Coordinates of C-alpha atoms in Angstrom, one line a residue:
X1278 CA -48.8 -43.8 -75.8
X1279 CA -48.2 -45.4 -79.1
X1280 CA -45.7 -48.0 -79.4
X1281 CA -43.7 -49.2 -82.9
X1282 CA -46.1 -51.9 -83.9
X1283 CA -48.8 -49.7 -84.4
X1284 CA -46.7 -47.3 -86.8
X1285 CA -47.4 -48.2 -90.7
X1286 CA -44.0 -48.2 -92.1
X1287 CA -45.6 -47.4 -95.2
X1288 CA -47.0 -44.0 -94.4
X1289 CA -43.9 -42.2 -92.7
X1290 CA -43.5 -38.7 -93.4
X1291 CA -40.6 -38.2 -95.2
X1292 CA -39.6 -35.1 -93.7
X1293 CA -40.4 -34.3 -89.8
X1294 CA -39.4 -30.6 -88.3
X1295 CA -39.2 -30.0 -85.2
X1296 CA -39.3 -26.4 -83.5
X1297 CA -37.9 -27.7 -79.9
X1298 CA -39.4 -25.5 -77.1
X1299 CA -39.5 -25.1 -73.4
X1300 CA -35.9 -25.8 -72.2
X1301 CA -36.2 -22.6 -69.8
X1302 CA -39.3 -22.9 -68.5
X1303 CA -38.3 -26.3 -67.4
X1304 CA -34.8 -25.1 -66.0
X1305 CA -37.3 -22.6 -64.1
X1306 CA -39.0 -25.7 -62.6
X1307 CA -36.2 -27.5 -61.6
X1308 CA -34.7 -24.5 -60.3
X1309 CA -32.1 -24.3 -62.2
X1310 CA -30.3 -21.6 -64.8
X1311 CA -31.6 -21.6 -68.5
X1312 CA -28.9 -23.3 -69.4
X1313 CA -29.8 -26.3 -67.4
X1314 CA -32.5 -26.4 -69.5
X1315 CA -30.5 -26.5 -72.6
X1316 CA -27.7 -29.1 -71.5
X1317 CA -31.2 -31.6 -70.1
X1318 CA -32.4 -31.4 -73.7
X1319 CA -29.5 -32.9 -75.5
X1320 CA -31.0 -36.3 -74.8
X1321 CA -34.2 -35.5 -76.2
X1322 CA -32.4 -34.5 -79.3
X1323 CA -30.5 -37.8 -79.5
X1324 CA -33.5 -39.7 -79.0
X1325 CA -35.1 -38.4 -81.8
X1326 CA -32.4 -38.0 -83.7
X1327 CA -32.7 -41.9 -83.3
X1328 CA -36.0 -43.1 -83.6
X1329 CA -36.5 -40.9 -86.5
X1330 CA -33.5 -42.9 -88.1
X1331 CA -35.0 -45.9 -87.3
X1332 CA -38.8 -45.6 -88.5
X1333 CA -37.0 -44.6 -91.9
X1334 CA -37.8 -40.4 -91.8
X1335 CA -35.7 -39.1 -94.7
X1336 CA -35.2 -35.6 -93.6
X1337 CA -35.3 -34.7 -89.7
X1338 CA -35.1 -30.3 -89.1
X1339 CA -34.3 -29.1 -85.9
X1340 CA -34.9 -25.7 -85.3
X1341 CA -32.1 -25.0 -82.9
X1342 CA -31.6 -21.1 -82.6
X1343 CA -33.6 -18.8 -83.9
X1344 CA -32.6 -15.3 -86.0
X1345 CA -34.4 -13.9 -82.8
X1346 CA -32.9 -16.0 -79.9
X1347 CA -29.4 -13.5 -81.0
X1348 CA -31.7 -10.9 -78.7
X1349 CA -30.9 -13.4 -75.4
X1350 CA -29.4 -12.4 -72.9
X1351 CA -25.5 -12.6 -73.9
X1352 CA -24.6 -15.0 -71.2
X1353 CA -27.2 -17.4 -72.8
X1354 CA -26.1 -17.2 -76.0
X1355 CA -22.6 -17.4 -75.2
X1356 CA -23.0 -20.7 -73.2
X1357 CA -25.8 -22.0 -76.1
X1358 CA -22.7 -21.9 -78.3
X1359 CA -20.4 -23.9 -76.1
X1360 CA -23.0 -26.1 -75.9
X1361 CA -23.2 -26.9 -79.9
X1362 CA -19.9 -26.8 -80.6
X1363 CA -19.4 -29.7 -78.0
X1364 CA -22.3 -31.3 -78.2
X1365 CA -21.9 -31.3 -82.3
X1366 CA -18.4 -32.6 -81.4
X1367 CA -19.4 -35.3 -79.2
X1368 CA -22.8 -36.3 -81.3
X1369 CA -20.3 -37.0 -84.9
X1370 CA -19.2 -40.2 -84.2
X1371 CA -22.7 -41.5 -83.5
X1372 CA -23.7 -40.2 -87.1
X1373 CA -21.1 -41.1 -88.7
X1374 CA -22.2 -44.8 -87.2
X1375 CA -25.4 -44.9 -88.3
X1376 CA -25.2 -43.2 -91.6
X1377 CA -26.9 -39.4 -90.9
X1378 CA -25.7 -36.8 -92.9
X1379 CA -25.3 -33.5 -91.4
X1380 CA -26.8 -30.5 -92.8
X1381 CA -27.3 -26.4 -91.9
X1382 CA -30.1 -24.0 -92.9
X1383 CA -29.7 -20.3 -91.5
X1384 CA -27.1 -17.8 -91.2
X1385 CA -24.3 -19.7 -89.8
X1386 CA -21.7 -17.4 -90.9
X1387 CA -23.2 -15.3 -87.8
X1388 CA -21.9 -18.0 -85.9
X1389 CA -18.7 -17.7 -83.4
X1390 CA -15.7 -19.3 -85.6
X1391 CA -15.4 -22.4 -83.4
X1392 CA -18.9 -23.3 -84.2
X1393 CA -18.6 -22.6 -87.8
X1394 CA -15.8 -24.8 -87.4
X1395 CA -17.1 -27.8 -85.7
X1396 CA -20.2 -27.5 -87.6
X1397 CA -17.7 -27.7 -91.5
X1398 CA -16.0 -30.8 -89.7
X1399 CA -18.7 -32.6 -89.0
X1400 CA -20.3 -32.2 -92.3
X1401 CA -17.6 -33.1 -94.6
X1402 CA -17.1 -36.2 -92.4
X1403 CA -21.0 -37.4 -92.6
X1404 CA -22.4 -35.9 -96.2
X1405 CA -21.8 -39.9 -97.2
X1406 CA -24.6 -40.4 -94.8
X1407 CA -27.7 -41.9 -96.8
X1408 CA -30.3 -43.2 -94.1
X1409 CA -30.9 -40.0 -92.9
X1410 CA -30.3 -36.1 -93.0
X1411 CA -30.3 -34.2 -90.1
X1412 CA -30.9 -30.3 -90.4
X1413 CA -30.0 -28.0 -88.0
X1414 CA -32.0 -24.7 -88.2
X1415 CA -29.1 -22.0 -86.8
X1416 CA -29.4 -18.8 -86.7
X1417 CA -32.4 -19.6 -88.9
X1418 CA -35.6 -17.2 -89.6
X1419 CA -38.4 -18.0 -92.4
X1420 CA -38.4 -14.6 -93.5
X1421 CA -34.7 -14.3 -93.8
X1422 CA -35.0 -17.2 -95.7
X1423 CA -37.9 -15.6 -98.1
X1424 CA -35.7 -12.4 -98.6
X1425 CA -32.6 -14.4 -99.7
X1426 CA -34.4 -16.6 -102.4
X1427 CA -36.2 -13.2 -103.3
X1428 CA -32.2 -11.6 -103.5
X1429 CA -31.1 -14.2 -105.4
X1430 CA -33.9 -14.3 -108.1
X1431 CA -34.0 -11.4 -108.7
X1432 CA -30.1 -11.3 -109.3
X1433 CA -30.3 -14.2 -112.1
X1434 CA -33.3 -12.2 -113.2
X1435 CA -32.0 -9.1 -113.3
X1436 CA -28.6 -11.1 -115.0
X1437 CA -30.7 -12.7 -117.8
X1438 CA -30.3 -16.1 -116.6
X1439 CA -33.8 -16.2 -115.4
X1440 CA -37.0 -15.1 -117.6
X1441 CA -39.5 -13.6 -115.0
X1442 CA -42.5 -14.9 -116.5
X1443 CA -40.7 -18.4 -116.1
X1444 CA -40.8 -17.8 -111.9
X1445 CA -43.4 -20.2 -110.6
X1446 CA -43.5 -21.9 -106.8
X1447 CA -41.4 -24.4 -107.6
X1448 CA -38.7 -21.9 -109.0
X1449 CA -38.7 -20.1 -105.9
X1450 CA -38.4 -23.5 -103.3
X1451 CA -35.7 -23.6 -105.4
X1452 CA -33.6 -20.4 -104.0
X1453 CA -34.4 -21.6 -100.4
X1454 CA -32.3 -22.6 -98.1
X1455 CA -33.8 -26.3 -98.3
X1456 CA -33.7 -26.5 -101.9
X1457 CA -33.3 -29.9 -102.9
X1458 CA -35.6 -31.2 -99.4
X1459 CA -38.9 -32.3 -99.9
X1460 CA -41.2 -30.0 -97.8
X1461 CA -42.1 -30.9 -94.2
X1462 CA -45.2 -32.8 -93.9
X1463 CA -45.2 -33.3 -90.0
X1464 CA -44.1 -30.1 -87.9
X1465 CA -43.4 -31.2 -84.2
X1466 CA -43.8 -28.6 -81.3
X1467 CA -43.7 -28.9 -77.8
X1468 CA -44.3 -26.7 -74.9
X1469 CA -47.9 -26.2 -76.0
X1470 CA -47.2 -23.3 -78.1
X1471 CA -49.8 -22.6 -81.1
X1472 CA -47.4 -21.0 -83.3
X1473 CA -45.0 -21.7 -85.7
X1474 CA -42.4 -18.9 -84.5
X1475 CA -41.1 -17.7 -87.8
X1476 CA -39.8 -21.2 -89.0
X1477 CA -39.9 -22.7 -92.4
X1478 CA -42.5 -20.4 -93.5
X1479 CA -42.8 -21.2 -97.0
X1480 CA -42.1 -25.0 -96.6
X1481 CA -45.1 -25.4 -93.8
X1482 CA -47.9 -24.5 -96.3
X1483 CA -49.2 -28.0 -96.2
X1484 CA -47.4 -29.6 -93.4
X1485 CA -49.8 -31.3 -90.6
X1486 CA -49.1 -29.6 -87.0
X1487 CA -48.6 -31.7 -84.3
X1488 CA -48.5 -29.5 -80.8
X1489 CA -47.9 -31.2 -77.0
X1490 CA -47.7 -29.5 -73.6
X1491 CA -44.4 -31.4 -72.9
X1492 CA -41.4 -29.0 -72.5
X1493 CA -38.7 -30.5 -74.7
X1494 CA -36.6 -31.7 -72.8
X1495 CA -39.3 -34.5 -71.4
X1496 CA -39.5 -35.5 -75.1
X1497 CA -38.5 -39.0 -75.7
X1498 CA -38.7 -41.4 -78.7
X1499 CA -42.3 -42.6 -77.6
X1500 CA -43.8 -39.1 -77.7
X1501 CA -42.3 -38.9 -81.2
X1502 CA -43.9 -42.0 -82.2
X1503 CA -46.7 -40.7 -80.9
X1504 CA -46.4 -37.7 -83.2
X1505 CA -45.9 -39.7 -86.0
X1506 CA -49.1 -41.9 -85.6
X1507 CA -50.9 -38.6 -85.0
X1508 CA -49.8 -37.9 -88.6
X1509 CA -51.2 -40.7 -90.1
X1510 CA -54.2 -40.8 -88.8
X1511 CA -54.8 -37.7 -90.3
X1512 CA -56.4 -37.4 -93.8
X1513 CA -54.2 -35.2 -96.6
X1514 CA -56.4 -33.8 -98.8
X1515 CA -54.7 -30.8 -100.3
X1516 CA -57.8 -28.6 -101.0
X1517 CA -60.0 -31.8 -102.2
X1518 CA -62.8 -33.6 -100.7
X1519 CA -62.3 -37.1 -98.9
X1520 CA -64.6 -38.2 -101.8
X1521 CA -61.8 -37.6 -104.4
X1522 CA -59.1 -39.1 -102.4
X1523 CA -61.2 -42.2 -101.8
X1524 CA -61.7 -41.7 -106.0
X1525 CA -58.3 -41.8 -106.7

C-alpha cells in the first residue's frame, strides 16, 4: 500500500471522480439492510473527502445517486435521502473548516425539498472555499447531461446568439453541467466493476481508470493514495507515442 512520501506532489491530478460502489453488497455481508451499507460508507466519504484536500486535488466528484438509482426500491431511496440531508448537515462545519467549497451536478430539483434545502445552505455558506471543490453527482446521468447542453445550444443557436459553424468541443464542455471544471483525469471505482455506469460521459474521454475490488465502504485514505500513485505511474500520451512526450 502506498504511503504519502512516495506521492509526487507535483503530478496530482487536478480533478479525481469517484463513482462509489458496493455499499449493498457489503450490507449483504454483514447481514445487514442496504441501508447499513449506506450509513458505513459515510466514513469513507470523509476520508477522502480529506486526503484529497490534503495532497492538493483541485476538484473531487462524487457520484452519489444516480438518474437510475430513482428506480430503487422506495424505502431505499427514501432513507438515502435522510441520509444526505443529515449527513450534508452534519459534514458543513468540517468544510467550512478546511476551506471546501460545495458544489451539485445533476437534477437536484428532483430532489425532496429538505434536501434541496440542506444542499442551498450549505453551498452558500462554503462557495468561499478555495482549497478544494467538492462535487456531488445527484440525481446525476451523463446522458442527461449530454441532452441538456445539446437543449441549451441549440436554444442560443436557434436565438442567434450562437453561429453553428462556431460549435467546437470546447463550446459544448461549455453547456455541461461542469462547465468551468477541468475534466477528470483520474476516475476512481470500487467494487470491481469495469464500467463507468453512465457518469461523466463526455468529461471521461481521457481520464485514466483506476478500478479495485474493495466495496466502498472499506475505502480509506490509503487506498486513495494508492489510486493516485497508480495515476502517476501511468504515461499520458493523448494519441502520441512515448517518443514524442520524451521529445517535448
Amino acid at each position: 500500500m502506498a504511503v504519502r512520501s512516495e506521492i509526487d506532489p507535483q503530478n496530482i491530478p487536478a480533478h479525481v471522480a469517484v463513482i462509489m460502489d458496493g455499499n449493498g453488497r457489503w450490507a449483504k455481508q454483514k447481514g445487514g439492510l442496504r441501508i447499513f451499507g449506506h450509513q458505513s460508507a459515510i466514513t469513507a466519504v470523509r476520508e477522502t473527502v480529506e486526503v484529497a484536500a490534503e495532497i492538493g486535488v483541485r476538484y473531487l466528484t462524487l457520484y452519489a445517486f444516480s438518474t437510475e438509482n430513482w428506480s430503487r426500491p422506495a424505502h431505499e431511496v427514501t432513507a438515502l435521502m435522510q441520509l444526505l440531508v443529515h449527513t450534508i448537515r452534519k459534514e458543513t462545519p468540517t468544510l467550512l473548516k478546511n476551506s471546501i467549497r460545495l458544489q451539485a451536478i445533476g437534477q437536484t430539483e428532483s430532489l425532496p425539498a429538505s434536501c434541496q434545502r440542506e444542499l442551498a445552505e450549505a453551498m452558500e455558506l462554503t462557495k468561499a472555499g478555495s482549497r478544494m471543490t467538492l462535487v456531488l453527482a445527484l440525481s446525476y446521468s451523463g446522458r442527461w447531461d449530454l441532452t441538456q447542453a445539446a437543449r441549451k445550444l441549440a436554444a442560443d443557436v436557434a436565438s442567434g446568439q450562437l453561429r453553428a459553424e462556431d460549435v467546437q468541443e470546447n463550446t459544448i464542455a461549455g453547456y455541461l453541467a461542469t462547465a468551468g471544471m477541468p475534466d477528470p483525469e483520474l476516475l476512481i471505482r470500487t467494487s470491481g466493476e469495469q464500467r463507468i455506469s453512465n457518469f461523466l460521459l463526455w468529461q471521461l474521454a481521457y481520464t485514466e481508470l483506476y478500478i479495485t475490488d474493495l466495496l466502498w465502504p472499506d475505502f480509506r485514505r490509503t487506498h486513495f493514495e494508492e489510486a493516485v500513485r497508480a495515476y502517476q505511474r501511468r504515461e499520458r500520451r493523448f494519441g502520441k507515442t512515448s517518443e514524442q512526450l520524451t521529445v517535448s
